[in-house]
Tab-separated table of C-alpha atoms in Angstrom:
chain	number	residue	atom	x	y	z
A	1	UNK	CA	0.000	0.000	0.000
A	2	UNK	CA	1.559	3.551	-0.628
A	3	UNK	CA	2.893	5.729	1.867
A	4	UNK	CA	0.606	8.767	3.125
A	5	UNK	CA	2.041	11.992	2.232
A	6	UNK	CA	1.104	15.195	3.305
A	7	UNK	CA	2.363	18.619	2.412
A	8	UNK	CA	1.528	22.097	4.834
A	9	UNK	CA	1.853	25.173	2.569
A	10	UNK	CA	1.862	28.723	4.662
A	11	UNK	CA	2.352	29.722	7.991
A	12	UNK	CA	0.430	27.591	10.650
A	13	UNK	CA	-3.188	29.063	11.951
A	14	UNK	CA	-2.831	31.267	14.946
A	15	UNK	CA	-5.537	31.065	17.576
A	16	UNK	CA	-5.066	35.186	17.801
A	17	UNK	CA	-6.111	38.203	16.432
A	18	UNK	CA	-5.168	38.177	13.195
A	19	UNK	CA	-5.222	34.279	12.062
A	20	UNK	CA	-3.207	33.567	9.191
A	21	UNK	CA	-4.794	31.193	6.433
A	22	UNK	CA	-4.113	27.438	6.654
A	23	UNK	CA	-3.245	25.523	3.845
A	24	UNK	CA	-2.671	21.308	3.798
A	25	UNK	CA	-2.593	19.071	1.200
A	26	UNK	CA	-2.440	15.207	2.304
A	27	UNK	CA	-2.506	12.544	-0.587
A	28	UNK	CA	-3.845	8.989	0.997
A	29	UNK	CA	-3.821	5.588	-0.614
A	30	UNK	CA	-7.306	5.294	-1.960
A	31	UNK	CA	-8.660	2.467	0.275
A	32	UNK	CA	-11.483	2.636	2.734
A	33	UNK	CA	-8.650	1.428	5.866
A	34	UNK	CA	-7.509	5.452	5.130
A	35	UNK	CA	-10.958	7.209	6.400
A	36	UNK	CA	-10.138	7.338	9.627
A	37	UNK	CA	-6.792	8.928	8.949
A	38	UNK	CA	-8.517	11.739	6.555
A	39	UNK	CA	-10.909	12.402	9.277
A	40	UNK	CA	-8.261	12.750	11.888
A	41	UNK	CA	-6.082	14.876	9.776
A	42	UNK	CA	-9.157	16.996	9.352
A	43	UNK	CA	-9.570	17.257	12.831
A	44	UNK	CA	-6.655	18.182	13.624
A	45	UNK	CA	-5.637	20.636	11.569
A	46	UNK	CA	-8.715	23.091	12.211
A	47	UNK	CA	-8.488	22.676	16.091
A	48	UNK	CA	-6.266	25.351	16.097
A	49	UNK	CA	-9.025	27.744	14.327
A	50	UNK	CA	-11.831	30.063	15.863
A	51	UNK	CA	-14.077	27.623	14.161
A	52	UNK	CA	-18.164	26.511	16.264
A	53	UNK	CA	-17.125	22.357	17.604
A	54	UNK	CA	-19.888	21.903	15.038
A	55	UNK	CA	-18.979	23.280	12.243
A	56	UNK	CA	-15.306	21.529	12.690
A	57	UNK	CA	-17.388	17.782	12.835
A	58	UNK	CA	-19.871	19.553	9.586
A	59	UNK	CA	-16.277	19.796	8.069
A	60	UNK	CA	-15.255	16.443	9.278
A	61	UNK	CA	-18.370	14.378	8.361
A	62	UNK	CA	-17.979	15.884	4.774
A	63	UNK	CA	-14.597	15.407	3.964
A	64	UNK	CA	-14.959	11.656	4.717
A	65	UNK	CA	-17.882	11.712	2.468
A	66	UNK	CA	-16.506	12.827	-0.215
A	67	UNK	CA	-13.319	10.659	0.456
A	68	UNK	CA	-15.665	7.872	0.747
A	69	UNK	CA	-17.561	8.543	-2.901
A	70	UNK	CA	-13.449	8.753	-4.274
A	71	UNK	CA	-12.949	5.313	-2.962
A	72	UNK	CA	-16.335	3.646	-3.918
A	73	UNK	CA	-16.870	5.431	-6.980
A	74	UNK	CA	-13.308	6.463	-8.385
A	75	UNK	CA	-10.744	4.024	-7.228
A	76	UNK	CA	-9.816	1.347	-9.985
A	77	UNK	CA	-6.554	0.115	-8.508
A	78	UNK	CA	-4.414	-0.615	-5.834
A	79	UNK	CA	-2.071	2.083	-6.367
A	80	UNK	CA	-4.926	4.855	-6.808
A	81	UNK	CA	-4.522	7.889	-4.804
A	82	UNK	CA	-7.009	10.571	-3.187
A	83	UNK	CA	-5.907	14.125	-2.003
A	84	UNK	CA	-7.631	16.083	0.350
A	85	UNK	CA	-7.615	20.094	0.483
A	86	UNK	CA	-8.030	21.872	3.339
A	87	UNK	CA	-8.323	25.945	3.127
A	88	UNK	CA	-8.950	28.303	5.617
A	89	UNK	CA	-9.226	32.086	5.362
A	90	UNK	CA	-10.544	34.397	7.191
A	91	UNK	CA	-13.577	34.711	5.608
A	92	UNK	CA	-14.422	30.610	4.926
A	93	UNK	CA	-13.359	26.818	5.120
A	94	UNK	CA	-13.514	25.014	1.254
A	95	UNK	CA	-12.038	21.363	1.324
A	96	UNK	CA	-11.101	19.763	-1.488
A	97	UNK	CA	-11.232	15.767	-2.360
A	98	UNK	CA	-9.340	14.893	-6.167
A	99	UNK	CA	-9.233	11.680	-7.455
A	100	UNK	CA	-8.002	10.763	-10.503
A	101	UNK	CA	-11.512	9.415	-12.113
A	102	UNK	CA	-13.219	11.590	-14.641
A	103	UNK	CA	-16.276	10.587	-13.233
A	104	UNK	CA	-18.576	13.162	-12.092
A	105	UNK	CA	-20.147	12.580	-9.127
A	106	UNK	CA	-24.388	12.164	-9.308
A	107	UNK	CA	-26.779	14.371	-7.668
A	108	UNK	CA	-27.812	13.497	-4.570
A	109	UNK	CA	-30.509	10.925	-4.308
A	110	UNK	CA	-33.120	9.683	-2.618
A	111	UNK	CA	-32.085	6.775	-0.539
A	112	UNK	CA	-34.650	3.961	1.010
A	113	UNK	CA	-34.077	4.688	4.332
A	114	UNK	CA	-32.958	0.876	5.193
A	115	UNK	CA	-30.053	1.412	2.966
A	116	UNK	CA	-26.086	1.525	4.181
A	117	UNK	CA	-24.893	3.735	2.149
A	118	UNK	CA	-26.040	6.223	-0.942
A	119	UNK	CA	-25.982	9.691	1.163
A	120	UNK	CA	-23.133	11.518	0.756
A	121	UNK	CA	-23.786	14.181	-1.514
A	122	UNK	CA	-27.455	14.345	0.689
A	123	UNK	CA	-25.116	15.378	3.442
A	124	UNK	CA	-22.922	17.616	2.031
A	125	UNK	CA	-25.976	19.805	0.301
A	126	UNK	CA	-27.713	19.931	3.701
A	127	UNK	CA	-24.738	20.648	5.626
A	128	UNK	CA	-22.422	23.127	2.949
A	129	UNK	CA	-22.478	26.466	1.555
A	130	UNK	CA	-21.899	25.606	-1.716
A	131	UNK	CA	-20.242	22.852	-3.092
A	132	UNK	CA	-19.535	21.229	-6.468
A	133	UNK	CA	-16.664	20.138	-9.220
A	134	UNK	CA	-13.473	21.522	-10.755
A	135	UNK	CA	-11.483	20.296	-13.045
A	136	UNK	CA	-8.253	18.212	-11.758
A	137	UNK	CA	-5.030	20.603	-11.636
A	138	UNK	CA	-2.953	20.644	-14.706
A	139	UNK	CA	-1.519	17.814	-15.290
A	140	UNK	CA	-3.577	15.317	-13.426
A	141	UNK	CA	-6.061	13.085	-14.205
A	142	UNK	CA	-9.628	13.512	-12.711
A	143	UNK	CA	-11.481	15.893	-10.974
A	144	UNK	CA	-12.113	17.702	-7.719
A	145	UNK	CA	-15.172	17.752	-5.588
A	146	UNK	CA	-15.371	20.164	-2.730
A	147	UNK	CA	-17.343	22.634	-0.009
A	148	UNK	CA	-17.138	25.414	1.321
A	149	UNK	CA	-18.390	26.989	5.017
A	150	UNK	CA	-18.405	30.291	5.639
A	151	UNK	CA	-16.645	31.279	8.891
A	152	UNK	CA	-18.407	32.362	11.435
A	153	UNK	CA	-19.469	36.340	11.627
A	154	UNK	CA	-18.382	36.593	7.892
A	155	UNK	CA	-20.541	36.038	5.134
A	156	UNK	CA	-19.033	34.464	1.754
């Protein structure tokens, strides 16, 4: 299995006056075994923001959605990748999942409500600002599905 890698770009959030903008890109092997790891980075890496506890596990619960669809819907191999986005100005949170399908993800549906699975784009309408899907950076194969929440007393 590959090797997680992770890169932080920019100075590290400041709980003060002032906060600087947070930027971290982590690429994970793209396997279901690696949620816990992309929630956890996640986690970590906005507890040192002036962000609500629930908007940090809003932010949470929707990255590992849409790291979930990459595996399940995107993943053909062993050595597939996914890369997850986080970043944080001082005006909003956007996260950003890539993978390297071309697949665009479906609108959310309506789910029986017996089933396991089948609501991740449910969640992250109801729960986001805005979301949606860019193209993959240059050079990559792909795309890149992602939120945004607007930080609290600022509107987007």
């Amino acid at each position: 299995m590959a090797a997680f890698t992770t890169r932080h770009q920019g100075p590290s959030p400041s709980p003060a006056d002032g906060e600087e903008p947070l930027h971290h890109r982590a690429t994970v092997p793209a396997h279901p075994s690696w949620a816990a790891t992309v929630r956890r980075t996640v986690t970590e890496h906005l507890a040192g923001l002036r962000l609500p506890p629930e908007q940090v596990d809003n932010a949470v619960l929707m990255a590992d959605e849409l790291f979930v669809n990459a595996v399940r819907h995107a993943s053909h191999g062993p050595t597939d990748t996914v890369t997850v986005i986080i970043d944080c100005t001082e005006h909003a949170l956007r996260v950003t999942v890539a993978d390297s399908s071309p697949a665009l993800p479906q609108s959310p549906a309506v789910v029986d409500e017996t089933a396991e699975s089948g609501r991740g784009l449910t969640i992250v309408t109801a729960l986001a600002d805005d979301w949606g899907v860019a193209a993959p950076e240059p050079g990559n194969p792909g795309k890149r599905v992602w939120f945004t929440l607007g930080r609290p007393g600022v509107s987007l």
